[in-house]
Each structure stands twice: as C-alpha cells, then as structure tokens.
Tab-separated table of C-alpha atoms and ligand atoms in Angstrom:
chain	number	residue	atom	x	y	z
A	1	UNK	CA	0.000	0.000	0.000
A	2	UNK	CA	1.476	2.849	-1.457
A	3	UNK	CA	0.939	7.088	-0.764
A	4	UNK	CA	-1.779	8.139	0.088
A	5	UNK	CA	-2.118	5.395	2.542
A	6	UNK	CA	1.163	5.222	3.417
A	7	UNK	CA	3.285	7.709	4.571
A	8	UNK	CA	6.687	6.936	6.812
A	9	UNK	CA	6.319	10.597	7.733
A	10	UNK	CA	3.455	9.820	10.247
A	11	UNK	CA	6.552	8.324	12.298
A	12	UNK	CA	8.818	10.739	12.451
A	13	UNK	CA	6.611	13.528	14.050
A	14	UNK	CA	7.998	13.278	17.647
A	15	UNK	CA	10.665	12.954	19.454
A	16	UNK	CA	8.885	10.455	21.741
A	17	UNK	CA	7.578	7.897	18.348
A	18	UNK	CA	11.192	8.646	16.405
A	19	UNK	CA	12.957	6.794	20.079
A	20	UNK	CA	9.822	4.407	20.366
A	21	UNK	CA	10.979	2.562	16.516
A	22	UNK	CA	14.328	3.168	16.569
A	23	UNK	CA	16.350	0.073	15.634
A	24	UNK	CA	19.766	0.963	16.813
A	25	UNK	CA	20.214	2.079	20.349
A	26	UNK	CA	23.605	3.742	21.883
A	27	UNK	CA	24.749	1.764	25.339
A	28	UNK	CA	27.866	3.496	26.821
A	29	UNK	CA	28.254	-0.258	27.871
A	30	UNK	CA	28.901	-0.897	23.997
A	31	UNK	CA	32.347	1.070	24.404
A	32	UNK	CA	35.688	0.184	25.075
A	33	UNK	CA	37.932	2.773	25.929
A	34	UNK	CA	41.514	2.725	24.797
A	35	UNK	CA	44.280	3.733	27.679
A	36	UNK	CA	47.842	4.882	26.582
A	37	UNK	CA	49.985	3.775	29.495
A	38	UNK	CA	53.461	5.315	30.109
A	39	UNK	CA	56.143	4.790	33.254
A	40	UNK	CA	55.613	7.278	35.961
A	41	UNK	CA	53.592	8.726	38.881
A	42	UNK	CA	50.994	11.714	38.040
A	43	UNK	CA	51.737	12.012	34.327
A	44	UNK	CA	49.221	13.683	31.894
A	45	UNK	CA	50.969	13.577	28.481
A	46	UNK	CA	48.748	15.577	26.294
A	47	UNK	CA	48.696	13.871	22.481
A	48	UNK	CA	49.271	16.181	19.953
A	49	UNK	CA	47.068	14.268	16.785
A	50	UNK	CA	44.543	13.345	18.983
A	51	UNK	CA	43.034	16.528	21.618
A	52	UNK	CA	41.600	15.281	24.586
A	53	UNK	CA	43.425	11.835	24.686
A	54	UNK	CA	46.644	11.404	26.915
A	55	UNK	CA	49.380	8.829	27.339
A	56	UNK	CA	49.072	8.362	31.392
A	57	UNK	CA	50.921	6.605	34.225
A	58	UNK	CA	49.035	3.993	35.484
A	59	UNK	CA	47.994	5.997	38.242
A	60	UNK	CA	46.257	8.301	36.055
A	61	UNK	CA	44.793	5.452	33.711
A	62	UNK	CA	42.960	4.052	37.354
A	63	UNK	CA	41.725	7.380	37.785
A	64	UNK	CA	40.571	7.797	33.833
A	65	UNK	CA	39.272	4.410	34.272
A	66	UNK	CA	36.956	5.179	37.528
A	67	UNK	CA	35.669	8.165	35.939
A	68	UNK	CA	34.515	6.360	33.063
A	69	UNK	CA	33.022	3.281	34.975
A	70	UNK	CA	30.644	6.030	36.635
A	71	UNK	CA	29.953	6.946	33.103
A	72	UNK	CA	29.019	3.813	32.115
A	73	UNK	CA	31.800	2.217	30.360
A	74	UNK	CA	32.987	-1.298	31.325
A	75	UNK	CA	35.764	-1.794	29.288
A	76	UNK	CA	38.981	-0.260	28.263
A	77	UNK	CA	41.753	-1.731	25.889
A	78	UNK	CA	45.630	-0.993	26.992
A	79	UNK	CA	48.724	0.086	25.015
A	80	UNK	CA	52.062	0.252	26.510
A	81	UNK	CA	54.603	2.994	26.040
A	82	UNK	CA	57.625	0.864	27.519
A	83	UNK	CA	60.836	2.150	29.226
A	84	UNK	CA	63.046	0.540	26.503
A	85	UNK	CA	62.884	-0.711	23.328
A	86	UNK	CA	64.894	-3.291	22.125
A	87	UNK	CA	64.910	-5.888	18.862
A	88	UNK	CA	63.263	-8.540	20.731
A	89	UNK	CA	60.458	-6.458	22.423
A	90	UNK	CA	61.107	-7.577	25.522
A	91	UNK	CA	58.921	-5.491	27.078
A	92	UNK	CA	55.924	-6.752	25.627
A	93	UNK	CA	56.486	-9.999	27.654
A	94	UNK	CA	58.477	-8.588	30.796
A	95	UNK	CA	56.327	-9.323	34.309
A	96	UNK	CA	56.605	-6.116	35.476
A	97	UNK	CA	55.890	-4.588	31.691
A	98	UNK	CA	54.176	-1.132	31.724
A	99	UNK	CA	50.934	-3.193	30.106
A	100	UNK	CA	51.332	-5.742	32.986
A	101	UNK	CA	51.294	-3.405	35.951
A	102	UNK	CA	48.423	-1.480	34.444
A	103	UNK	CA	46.116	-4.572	34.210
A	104	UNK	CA	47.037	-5.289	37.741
A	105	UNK	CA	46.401	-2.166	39.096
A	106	UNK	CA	43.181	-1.827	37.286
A	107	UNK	CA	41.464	-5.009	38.126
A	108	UNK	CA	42.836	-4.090	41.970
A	109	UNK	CA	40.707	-0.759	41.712
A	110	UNK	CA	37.946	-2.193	39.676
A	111	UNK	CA	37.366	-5.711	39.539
A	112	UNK	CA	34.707	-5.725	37.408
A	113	UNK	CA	35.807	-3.795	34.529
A	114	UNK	CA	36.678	-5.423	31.353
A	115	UNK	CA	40.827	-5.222	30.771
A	116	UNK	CA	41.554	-6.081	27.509
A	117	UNK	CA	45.413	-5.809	26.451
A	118	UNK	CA	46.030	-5.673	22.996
A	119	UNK	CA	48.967	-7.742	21.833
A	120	UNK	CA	51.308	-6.316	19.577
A	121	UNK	CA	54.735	-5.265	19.220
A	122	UNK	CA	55.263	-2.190	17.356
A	123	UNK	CA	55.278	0.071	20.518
A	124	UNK	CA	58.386	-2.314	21.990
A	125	UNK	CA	60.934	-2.952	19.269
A	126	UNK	CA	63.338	-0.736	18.003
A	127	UNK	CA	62.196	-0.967	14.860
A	128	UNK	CA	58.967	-0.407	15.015
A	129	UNK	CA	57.840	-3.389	13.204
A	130	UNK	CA	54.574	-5.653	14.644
A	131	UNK	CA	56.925	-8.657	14.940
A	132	UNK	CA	60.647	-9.875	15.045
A	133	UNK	CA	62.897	-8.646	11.825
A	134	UNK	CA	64.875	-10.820	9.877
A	135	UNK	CA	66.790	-8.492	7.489
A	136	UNK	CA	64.319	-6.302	6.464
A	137	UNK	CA	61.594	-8.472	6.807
A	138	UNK	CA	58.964	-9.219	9.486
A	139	UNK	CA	59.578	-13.382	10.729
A	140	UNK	CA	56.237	-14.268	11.258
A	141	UNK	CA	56.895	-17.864	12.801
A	142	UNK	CA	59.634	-16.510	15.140
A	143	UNK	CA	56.965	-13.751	16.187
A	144	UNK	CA	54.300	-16.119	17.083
A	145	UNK	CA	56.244	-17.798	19.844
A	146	UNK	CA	56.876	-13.866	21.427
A	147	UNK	CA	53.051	-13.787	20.904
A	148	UNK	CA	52.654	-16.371	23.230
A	149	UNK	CA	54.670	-15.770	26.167
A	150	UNK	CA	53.517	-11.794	26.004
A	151	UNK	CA	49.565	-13.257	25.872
A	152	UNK	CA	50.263	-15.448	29.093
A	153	UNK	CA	52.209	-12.463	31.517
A	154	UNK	CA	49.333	-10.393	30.033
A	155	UNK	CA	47.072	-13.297	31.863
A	156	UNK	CA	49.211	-13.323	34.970
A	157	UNK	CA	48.675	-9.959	35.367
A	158	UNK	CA	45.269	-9.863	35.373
A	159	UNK	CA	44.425	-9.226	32.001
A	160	UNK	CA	40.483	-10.537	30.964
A	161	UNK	CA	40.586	-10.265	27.256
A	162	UNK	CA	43.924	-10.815	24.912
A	163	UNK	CA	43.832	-8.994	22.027
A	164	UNK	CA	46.154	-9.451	18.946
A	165	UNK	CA	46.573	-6.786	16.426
A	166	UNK	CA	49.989	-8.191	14.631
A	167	UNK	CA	48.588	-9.949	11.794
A	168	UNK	CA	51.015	-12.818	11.471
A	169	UNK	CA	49.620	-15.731	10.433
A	170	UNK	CA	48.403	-18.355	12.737
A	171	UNK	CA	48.640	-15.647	15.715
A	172	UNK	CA	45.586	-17.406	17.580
A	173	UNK	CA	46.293	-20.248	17.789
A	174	UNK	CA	49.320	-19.797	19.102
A	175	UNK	CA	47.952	-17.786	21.906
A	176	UNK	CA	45.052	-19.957	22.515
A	177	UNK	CA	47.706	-22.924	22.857
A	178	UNK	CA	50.043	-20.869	24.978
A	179	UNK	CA	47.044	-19.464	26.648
A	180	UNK	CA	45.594	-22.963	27.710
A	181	UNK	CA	49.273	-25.199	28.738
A	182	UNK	CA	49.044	-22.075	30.989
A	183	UNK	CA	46.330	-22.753	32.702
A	184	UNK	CA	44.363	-19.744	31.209
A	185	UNK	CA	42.065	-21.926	29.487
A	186	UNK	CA	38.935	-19.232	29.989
A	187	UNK	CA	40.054	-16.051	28.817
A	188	UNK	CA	38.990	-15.214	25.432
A	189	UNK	CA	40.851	-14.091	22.756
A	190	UNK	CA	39.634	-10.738	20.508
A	191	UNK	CA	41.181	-10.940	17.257
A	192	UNK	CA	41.887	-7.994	15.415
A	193	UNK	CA	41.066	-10.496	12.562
A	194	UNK	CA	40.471	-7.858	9.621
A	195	UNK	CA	43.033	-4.920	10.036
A	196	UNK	CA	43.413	-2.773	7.324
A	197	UNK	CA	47.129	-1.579	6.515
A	198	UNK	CA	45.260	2.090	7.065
A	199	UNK	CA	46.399	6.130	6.734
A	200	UNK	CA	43.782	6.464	9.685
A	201	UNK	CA	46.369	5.062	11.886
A	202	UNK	CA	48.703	8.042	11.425
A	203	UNK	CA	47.872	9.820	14.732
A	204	UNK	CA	48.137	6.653	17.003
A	205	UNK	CA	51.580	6.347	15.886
A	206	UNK	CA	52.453	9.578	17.628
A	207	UNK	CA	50.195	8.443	20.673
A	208	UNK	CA	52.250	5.045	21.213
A	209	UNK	CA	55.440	6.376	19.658
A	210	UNK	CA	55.295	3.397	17.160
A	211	UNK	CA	56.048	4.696	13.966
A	212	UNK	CA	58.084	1.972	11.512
A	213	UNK	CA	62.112	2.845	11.306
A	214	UNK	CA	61.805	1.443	7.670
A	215	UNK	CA	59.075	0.367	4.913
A	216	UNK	CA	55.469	0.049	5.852
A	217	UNK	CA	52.912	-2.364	7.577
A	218	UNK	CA	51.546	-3.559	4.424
A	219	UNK	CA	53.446	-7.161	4.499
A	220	UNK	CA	51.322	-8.143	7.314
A	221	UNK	CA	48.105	-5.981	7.539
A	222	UNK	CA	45.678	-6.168	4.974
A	223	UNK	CA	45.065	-3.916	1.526
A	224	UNK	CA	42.585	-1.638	1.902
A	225	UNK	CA	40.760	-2.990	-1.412
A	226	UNK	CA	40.128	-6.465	-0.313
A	227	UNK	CA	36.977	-7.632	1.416
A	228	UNK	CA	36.491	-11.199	0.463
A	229	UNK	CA	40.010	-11.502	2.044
A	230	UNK	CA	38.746	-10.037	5.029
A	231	UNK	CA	36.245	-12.957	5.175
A	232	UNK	CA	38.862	-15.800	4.986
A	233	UNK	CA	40.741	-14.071	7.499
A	234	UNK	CA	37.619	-14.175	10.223
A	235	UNK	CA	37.281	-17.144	8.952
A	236	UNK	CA	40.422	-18.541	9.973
A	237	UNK	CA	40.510	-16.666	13.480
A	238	UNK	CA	37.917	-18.420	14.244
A	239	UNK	CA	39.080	-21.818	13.272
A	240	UNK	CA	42.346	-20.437	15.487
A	241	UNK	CA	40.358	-20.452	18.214
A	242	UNK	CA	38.886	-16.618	17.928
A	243	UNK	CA	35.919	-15.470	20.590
A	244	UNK	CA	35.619	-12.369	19.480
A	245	UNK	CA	36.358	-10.991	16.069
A	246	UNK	CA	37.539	-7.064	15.064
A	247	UNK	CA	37.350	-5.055	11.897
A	248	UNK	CA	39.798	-2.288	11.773
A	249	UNK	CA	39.324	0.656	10.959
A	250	UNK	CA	35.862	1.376	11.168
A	251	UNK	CA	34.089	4.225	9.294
A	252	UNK	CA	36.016	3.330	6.162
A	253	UNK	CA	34.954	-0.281	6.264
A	254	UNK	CA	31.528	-0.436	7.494
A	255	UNK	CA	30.696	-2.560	4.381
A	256	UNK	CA	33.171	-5.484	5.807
A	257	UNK	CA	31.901	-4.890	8.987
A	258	UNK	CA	28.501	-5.996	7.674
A	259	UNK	CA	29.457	-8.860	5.419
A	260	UNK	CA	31.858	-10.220	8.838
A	261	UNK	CA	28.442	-10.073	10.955
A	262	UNK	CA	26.500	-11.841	8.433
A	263	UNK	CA	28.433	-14.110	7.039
A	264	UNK	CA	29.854	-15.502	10.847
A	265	UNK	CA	27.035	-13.984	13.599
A	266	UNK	CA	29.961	-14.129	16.188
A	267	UNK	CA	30.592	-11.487	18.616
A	268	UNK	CA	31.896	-8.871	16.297
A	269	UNK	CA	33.864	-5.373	17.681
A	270	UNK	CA	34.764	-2.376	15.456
A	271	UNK	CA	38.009	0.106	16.421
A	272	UNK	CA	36.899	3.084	15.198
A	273	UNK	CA	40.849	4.484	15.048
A	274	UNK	CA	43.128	7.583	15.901
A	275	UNK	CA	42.214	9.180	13.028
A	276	UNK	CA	39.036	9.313	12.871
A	277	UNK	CA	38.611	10.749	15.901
A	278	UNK	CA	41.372	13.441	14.852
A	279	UNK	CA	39.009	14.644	11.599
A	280	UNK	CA	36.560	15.054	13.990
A	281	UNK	CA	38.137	16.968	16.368
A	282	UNK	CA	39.626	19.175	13.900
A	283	UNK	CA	36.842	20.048	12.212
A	284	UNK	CA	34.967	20.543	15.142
A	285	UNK	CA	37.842	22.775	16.247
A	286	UNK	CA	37.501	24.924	13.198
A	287	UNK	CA	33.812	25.161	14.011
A	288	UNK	CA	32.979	23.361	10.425
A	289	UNK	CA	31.109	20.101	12.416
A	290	UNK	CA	29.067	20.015	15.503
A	291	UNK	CA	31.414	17.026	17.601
A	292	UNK	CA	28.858	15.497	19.705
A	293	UNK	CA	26.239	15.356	16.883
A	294	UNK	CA	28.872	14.069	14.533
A	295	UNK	CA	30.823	11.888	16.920
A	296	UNK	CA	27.614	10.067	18.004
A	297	UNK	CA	26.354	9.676	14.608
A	298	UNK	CA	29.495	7.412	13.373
A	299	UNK	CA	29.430	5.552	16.753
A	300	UNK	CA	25.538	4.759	15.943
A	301	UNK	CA	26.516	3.905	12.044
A	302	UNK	CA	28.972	1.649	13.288
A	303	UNK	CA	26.773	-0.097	15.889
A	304	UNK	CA	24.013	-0.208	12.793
A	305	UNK	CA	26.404	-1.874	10.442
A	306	UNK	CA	26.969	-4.713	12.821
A	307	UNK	CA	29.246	-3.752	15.421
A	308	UNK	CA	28.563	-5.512	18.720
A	309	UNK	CA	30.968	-3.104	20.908
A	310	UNK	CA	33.243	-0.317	19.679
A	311	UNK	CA	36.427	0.612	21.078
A	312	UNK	CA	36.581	4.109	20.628
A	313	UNK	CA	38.358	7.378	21.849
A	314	UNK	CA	34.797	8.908	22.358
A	315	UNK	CA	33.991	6.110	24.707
A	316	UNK	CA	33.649	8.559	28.193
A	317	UNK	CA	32.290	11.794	26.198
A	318	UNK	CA	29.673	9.563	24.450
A	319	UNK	CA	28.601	7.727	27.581
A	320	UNK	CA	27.899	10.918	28.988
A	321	UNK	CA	26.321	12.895	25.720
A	322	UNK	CA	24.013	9.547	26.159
A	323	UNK	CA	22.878	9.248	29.799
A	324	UNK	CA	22.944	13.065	29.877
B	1	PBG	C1	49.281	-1.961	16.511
B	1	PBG	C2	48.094	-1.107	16.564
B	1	PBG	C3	47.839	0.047	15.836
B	1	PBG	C4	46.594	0.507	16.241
B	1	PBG	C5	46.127	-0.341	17.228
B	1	PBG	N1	47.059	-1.355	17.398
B	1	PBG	C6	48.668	0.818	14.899
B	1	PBG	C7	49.232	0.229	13.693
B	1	PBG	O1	48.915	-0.872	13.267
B	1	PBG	O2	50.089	0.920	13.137
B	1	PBG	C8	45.917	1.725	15.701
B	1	PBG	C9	44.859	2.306	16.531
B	1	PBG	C10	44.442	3.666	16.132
B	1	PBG	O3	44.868	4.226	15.102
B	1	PBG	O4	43.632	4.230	16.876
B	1	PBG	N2	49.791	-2.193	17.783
C-alpha cells in the first residue's frame, strides 16, 4: 500500500515515536575505551594528533578508568609505552611490563571492569615493526612464539581479554595454545582479525610512539581494497580459536563490517581508530562540524552496520552525551 495510505512521515513527528521505533540504540556499555599507558607517577601527556586523549601513568589510567566506569563504560583496551625498546620487544612480555602493571592495578581498583590488552609489538621494538625482523623483513613464525609468552604475563597480570593486532599468520592459535598449557584456558581471545594496513592510523603512531624505522605495515596488515580476504581471514581466526572478532578501521569499512556479521554472527567489535577521531576533532575545532552530533552519529553507524561493541576514543564523552 502505497501514498496516500502510506506515509513513513506519520513516524517521524515526535521525538517520543522517532525513540519508540528506533532500531539501533547507543549503550555506553557498547564502548571500550583505549588507555595509553606510560612509566611514571601523576603524568598527563597531552597527544598532539589526537586533543583530549593522553598517554598516562598507570595511576592516572585508574583514575581515567573510575571516571569512566561512573559513566558507564565497562571496558577499556591498553597500550604500553615501555621504558626501553629493544629488537626482541622484551617489554611486551616482561612481568613487570608497563601493560602488565596497568592490568594489575586496574582489576585491583575495579574488579569488574573489562581489561583487555592488545597484543602487539610495534610500541616495543626498536624498529617499530609488529613482529621480530629478519633483514628487512617481518619473521612471522619466530613472532608467534613472542606472541605467546607476552599473551600469558598479560594473563598473569590480570588481564580478561587478549587482544592481537599483529597480523602474522596463525597468531591465535598460538595464543590460545600458549594461553591454555598455561592454565588460562577461559580467557577469550579478541582478534583484530580484519586490520586494514590504514592512513587512519597516522595519529596513534604519535600516541604510542610506534612509527616503523623502515618500509610500511603492508606485508602483514591487509590492503585496503580487499573484502572477500577479510572474510577468509575471520574465517580462519575463528578456526584459530577466535571469541571475538575485530574489523579495523571502522568508518572506512563499514561494508566489511557488515558482510563479517553476516556471514559468521559471532561477537563482532569495530576500532573506530586515531584518526578518525582526529578529523573530527579538527573540524569541530575549526567550528565546520558540531562534535557530539557528529561523533555520536558514526558511533551509531557503526553499531548499525553490525558492530557488537566499539572501542573508541569517544567512549567517556559519548557515555555521557548519552545518559545526559
Ligand atoms: C598496533 C596497533 C595500531 C593501532 C592499534 N594497534 C597501529 C598500527 O597498526 O600501526 C591503531 C589504533 C588507532 O589508530 O587508533 N599495535
């Protein structure tokens, strides 16, 4: 039944029927907040690329961390900014790692919240590089053992959710293995399964000082063209042993995003990235976008394309834009 009978209009009229058939609802539960964790006592390190966000000692990431559990948000996701650096990223996998005493003292000051590390090692080699360098190439096989001993002191220290963003090959299942002769056999693993060798990532490089000394990422993440390639690698996660499954970036590649939740149904998370939060804040800082409109917009477009949770660096100003 077509116009006159129809008309979709009827339903838009109020603010009260708009909310009543609305099929995609914000939760600030839905977020996961991503911490920047330096050495120190007291430190506020203001990010250039990214206004608002701040690489923090871990007593300042428990206190960033409270304020956002009032807020609303359950989980955050952790990224070290180690001491040293060395070839063999040894401070990915050291006990008393910058990642390692974070988790610890966050689960001591909030038990309940959701710690997820993510597992990578660009922010503790000397190169730069996701993995271990063999001439000027990253060795995946020699990386997945590293992979494994940095997801079990991640466990030790308290860590709830492992969560590798290297993109070797056969990453998971080495962590799930390593994981499980541990002991560790219930915490899940979140795969960054489909991460896009992106330009969005520009600012985060500045935020965990984890630019590559030579050549790029694109050897191990993916190319930005390829979807059906983003599907065998879910795919495969999951035959690894995946719980959880990421696309990466997000507003970019909302189409994969849809075709992963489809095609799998599995608990699916989004990382909406440094960058785009930085075009939003700079256009908002030129007074050309309205941030809260626009920030909650993507986060609700990203959600609606099939994100289950979104780790996001709007996660505390959008949990309180929503239960404001
Ligand atoms: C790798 C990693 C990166 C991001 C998360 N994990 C950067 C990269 O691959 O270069 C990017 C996150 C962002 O841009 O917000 N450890």
């Amino acid at each position: 039944m077509a116009f006159p009978v129809t008309r979709l209009r009827r339903l838009r009229s109020s603010p009260v029927l708009r909310e009543l058939i609305r099929e995609t609802k914000l939760d600030p539960a839905d977020f996961v907040l991503p911490l920047f964790v330096r050495p120190g006592a007291g430190v506020r390190r203001a990010i250039g690329s990214m206004p608002g966000q701040f690489q923090l000692s871990v007593d300042e990431a428990v206190k960033l961390a409270k304020e956002s559990w009032s807020a609303g948000v359950r989980s955050v996701i952790l990224f070290g900014i180690p001491e040293k650096k060395d070839a063999l990223a040894r401070g990915a996998y050291a006990a008393d790692g910058i990642v390692q005493r974070a988790a610890a003292a966050l689960k001591d000051a909030l038990p309940e919240l959701a710690v997820m590390a993510d597992l990578c090692f660009c922010e503790y080699t000397d190169h730069g590089h996701c993995g271990v360098v063999k001439g000027t190439r990253v060795d995946n096989d020699a990386t997945l053992e590293l992979a494994g001993k940095t997801a079990v002191s991640q466990a030790k220290a308290g860590a709830d959710i492992i969560a590798p963003s290297g993109m070797m090959d056969g990453q998971v299942k080495a962590i799930r293995s390593a994981l499980d002769g541990a002991g560790f056999q219930d915490t899940p693993i979140l795969a960054y399964a489909a991460k896009y060798a992106s330009g969005f990532y520009g600012p985060f490089r500045d935020a965990a000082e984890s630019p590559p000394s030579f050549g790029d990422r694109s050897t191990y993440q993916m190319d930005p063209p390829n979807v059906l390639e983003a599907l065998r690698e879910v795919e495969l996660d999951l035959e690894e042993g995946a719980d959880m499954v990421m696309v990466k970036p997000a507003l970019a590649y909302l189409d994969v995003l849809a075709a992963v939740k489809q095609r799998f149904g599995v608990p699916t998370a989004a990382y909406s990235v440094s960058g785009e939060y930085a075009m939003i804040k700079a256009a908002a800082a030129k007074g050309w976008l309205d941030e809260k409109r626009i920030a909650l917009e993507t986060l609700v477009s990203i959600k609606r394309a099939g994100a289950d949770f979104i780790l996001t660096y709007y996660a505390l100003d959008a949990a309180r834009w929503i239960g404001a």
